[in-house]
Every structure is written in structure tokens, then in C-alpha cells.
GROMACS .gro file of C-alpha atoms in nm:
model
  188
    1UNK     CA    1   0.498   3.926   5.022
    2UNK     CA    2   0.573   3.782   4.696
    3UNK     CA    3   0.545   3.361   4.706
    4UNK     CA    4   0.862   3.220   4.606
    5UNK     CA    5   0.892   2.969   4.290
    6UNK     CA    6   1.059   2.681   4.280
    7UNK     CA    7   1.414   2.729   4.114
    8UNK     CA    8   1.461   2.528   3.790
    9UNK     CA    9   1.695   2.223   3.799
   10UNK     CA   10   1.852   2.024   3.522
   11UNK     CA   11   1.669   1.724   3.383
   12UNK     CA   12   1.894   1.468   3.575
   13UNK     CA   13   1.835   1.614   3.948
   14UNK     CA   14   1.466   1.679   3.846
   15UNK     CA   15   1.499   1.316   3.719
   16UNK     CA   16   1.667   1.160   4.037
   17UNK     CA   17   1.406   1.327   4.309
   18UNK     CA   18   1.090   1.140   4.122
   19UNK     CA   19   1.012   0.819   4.275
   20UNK     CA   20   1.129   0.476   4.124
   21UNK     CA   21   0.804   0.369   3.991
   22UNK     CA   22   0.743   0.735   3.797
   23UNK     CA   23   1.096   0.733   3.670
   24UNK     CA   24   1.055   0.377   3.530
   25UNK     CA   25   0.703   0.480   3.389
   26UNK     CA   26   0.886   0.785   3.207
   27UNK     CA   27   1.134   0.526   3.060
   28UNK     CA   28   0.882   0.336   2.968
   29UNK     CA   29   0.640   0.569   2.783
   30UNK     CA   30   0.956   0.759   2.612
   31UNK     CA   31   1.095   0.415   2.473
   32UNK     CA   32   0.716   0.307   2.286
   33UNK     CA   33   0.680   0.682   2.189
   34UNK     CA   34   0.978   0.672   2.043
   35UNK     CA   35   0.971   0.327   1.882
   36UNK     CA   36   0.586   0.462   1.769
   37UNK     CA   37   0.709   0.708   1.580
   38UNK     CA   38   0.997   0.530   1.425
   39UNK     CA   39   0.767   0.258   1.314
   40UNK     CA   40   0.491   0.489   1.163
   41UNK     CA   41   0.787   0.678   0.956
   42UNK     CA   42   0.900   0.382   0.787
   43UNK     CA   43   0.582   0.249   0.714
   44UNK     CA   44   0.480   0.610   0.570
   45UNK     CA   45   0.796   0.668   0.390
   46UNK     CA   46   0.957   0.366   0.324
   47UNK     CA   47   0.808   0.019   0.360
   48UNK     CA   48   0.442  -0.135   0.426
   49UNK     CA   49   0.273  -0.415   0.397
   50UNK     CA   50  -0.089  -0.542   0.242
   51UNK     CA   51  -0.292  -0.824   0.169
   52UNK     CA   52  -0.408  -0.917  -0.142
   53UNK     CA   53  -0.786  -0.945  -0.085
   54UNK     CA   54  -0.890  -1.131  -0.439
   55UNK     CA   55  -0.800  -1.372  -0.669
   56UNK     CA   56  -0.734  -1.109  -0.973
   57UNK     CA   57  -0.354  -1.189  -0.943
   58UNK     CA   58  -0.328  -1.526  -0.993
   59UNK     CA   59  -0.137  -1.749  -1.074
   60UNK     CA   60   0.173  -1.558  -0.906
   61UNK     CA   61  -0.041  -1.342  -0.622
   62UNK     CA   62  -0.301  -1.577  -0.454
   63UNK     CA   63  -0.568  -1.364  -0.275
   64UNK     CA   64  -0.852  -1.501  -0.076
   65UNK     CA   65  -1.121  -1.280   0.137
   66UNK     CA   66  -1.035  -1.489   0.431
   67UNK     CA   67  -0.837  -1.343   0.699
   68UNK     CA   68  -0.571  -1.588   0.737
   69UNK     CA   69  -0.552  -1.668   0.330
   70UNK     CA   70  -0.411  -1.535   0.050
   71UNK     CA   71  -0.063  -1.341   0.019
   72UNK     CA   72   0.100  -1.064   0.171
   73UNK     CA   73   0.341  -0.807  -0.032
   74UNK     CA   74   0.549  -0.563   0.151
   75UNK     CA   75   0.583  -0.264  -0.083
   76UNK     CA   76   0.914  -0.030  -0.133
   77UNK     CA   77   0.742   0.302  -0.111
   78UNK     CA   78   1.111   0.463  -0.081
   79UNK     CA   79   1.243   0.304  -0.478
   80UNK     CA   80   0.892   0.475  -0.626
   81UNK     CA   81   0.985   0.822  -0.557
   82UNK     CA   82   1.274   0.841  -0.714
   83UNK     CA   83   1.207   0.599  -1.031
   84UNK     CA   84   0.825   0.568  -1.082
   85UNK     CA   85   0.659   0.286  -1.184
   86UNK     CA   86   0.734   0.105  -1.476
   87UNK     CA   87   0.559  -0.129  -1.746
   88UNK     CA   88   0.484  -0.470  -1.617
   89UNK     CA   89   0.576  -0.389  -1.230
   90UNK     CA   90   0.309  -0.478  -0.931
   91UNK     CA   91   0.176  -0.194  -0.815
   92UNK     CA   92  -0.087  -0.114  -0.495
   93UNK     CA   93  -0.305   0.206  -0.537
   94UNK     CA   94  -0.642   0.329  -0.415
   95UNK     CA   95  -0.916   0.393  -0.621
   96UNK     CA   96  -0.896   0.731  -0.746
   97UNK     CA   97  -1.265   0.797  -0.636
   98UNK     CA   98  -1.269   0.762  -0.256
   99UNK     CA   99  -1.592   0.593  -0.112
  100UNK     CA  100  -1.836   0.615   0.203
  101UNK     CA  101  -2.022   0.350   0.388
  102UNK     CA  102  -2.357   0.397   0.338
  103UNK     CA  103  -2.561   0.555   0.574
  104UNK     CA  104  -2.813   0.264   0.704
  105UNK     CA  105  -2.503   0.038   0.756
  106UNK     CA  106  -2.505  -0.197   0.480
  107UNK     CA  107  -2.240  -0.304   0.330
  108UNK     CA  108  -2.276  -0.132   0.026
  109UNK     CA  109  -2.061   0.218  -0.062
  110UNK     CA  110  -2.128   0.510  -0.274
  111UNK     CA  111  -1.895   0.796  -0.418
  112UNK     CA  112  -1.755   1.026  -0.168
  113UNK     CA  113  -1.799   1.315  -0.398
  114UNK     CA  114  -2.122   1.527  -0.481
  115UNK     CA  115  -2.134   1.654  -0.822
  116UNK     CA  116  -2.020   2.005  -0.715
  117UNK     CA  117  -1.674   1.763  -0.627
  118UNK     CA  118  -1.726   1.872  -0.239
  119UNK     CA  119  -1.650   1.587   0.013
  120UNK     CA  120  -1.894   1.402   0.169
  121UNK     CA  121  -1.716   1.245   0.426
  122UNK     CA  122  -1.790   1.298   0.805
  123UNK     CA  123  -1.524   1.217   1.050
  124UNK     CA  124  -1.631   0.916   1.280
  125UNK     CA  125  -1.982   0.949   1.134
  126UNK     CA  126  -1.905   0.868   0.798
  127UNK     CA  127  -1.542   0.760   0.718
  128UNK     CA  128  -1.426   0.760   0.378
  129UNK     CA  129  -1.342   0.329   0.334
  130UNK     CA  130  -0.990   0.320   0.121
  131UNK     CA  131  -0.931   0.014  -0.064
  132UNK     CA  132  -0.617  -0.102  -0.188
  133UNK     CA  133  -0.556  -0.262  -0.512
  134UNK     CA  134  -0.277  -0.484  -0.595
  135UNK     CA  135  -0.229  -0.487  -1.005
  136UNK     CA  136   0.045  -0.516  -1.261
  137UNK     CA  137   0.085  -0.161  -1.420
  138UNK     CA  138   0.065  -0.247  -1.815
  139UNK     CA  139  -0.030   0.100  -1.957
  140UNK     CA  140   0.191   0.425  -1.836
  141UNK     CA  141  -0.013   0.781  -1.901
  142UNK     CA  142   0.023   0.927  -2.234
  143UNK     CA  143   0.007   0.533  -2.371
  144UNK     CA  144  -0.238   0.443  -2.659
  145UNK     CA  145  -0.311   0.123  -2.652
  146UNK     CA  146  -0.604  -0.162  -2.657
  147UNK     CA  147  -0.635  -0.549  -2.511
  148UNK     CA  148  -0.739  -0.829  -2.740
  149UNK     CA  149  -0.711  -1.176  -2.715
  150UNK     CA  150  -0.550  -1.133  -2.402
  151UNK     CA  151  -0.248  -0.914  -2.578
  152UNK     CA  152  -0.154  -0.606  -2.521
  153UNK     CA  153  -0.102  -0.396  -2.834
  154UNK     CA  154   0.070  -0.058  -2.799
  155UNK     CA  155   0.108   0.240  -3.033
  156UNK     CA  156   0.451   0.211  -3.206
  157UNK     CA  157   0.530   0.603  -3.293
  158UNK     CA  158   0.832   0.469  -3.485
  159UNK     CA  159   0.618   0.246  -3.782
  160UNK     CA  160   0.295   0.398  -3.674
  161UNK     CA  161   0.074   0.096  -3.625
  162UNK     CA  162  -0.045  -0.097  -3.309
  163UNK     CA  163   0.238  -0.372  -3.217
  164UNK     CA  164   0.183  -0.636  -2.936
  165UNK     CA  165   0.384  -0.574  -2.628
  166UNK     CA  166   0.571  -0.885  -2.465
  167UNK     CA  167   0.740  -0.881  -2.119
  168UNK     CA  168   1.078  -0.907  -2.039
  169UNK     CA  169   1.238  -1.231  -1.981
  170UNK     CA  170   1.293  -1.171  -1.600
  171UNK     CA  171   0.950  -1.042  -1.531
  172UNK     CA  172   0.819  -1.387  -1.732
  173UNK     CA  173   1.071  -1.656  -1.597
  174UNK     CA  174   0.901  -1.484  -1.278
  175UNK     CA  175   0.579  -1.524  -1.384
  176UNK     CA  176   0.596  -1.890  -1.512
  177UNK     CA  177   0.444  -2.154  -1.290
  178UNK     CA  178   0.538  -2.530  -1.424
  179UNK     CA  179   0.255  -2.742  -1.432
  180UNK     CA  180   0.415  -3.022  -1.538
  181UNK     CA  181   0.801  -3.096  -1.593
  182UNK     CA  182   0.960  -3.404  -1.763
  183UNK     CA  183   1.105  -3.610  -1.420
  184UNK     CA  184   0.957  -3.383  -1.165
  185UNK     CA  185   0.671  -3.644  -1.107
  186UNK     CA  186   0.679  -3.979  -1.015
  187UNK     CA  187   0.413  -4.062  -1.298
  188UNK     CA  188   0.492  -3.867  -1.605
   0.00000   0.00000   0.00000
């Protein structure tokens, strides 16, 4: 004699014979699942935020090693892909050459890559440590250029000789921080 399976019912009767507490467990789990996934997609796609760890940004990005100083930037990951990054926009990258911890736990790194370019990470051994850098992009690839005097100077193909590059109006009136201003202070 042959045992006799169970005969599939739709979701909702299968639903309605579980006991209160499961079915509200079920809601539960399927409503932070789902809002899991939704949040991970937009912060992998489209939006995410970091914290700007040093002080290389100033005067308009203040970073601080602290934990609760320095400023945050939410980033449009979703703009990038279709338009690239410009001259003169604020950009967050890693460092090209990933790094590990080193091995006796100090908190110094070193590269993640042997000279034959083979990995040398090692999954919860070894983790490869990732860190972000928040910078103004001033060169683009295929630029020649040089820094002096604080200047930029970039390669001019049109008169052939190095000129200095300036930045827009709306990227400086965005950049200028008043120190002082006739009537702003009591004193001046």
C-alpha cells in the first residue's frame, strides 16, 4: 500500500491553517526581506553615503578621524553612469591597489597583490581593507598636465603650450568661504 501525500493547496488556505503567531512571523520576515533588498539596491545602484575621514578637503569638506566628526556626502552613483565624471567634480574612489591587514594584527597594511598579480586575500582570515577617498577630480585620462604654485596648467592642443586651468564660476562661488565681509561683524 502506497502512503498517500498530502494534496497541494493554494497559498491562501495553506496560509489560513498556520497558527497566528507563524503567520505574523511570515509577515514579518517577508516585509524586512523585502525592505533588505530594496535598501541594498539603491545603495548599490543608486545612492550611498560616506564619511570623509581627513582633513584633505578643506575648507568646503571638513573630515576628522573621530567617529562623530567631520562630514558626510551622499553620492549619486545613478548620474555617473550615464555622464562620467567631470573636471573639478568631488569624486569617492578606492585605491586602485587593494590592501590586507597585516598578519600579526597591527595596524599597518601591505599590497594585496604578489608580483605574479595573484590575490592574496583570504576570506575571514585576511580581508582585503577598502578605503574610500573623497577628492576633487582635476585631471581626466588622456590629460597632460603638471601642478605649480598651486595651479593647474593643462596642455592646450589648440596653441600648443601649457595654459593654467581656472574653475567655473559655480564650482568657485561654491567653493568660496568669506572670512571676513564689510557689515557682517559687529567689529569690522
Amino acid at each position: 500500500m502506497r502512503p498517500t501525500l498530502p494534496r497541494m493547496t493554494d497559498g491562501a488556505a495553506l496560509e489560513a491553517s498556520l497558527p497566528e503567531p507563524q503567520r505574523w512571523l511570515n509577515g514579518f520576515c517577508e516585509n524586512w526581506l523585502f525592505a533588505f533588498l530594496v535598501a541594498m539596491s539603491i545603495r548599490h545602484f543608486a545612492l550611498e553615503a560616506f564619511r570623509i575621514p581627513t582633513a584633505s578637503m578643506e575648507p568646503m569638506l571638513y573630515g576628522d578621524p573621530g567617529f562623530f566628526t567631520g562630514d558626510n556626502v551622499v553620492v549619486d552613483k545613478l548620474t555617473r553612469r550615464f555622464r562620467g565624471v567631470q573636471r573639478w567634480d568631488v569624486t569617492v574612489f578606492q585605491f586602485p591597489q587593494p590592501e590586507v591587514e597585516s598578519p600579526n594584527g597591527s595596524r599597518g597594511t601591505r599590497p594585496a597583490i604578489d608580483a605574479d598579480g595573484d590575490r592574496l586575500e583570504r576570506l575571514f582570515l585576511r580581508p582585503l581593507t577598502y578605503s574610500n577617498f573623497v577628492k576633487r577630480a582635476i585631471a581626466l585620462p588622456g590629460d597632460r598636465f603638471y601642478i605649480a604654485n598651486g595651479d593647474l596648467h593643462l596642455w592646450d592642443e589648440t596653441t600648443h603650450a601649457f595654459t593654467v586651468a581656472r574653475k567655473p564660476a559655480r564650482t568657485q562661488e561654491a567653493l568660496w568661504q568669506p572670512v571676513l565681509q564689510h557689515g557682517a561683524q559687529a567689529d569690522y
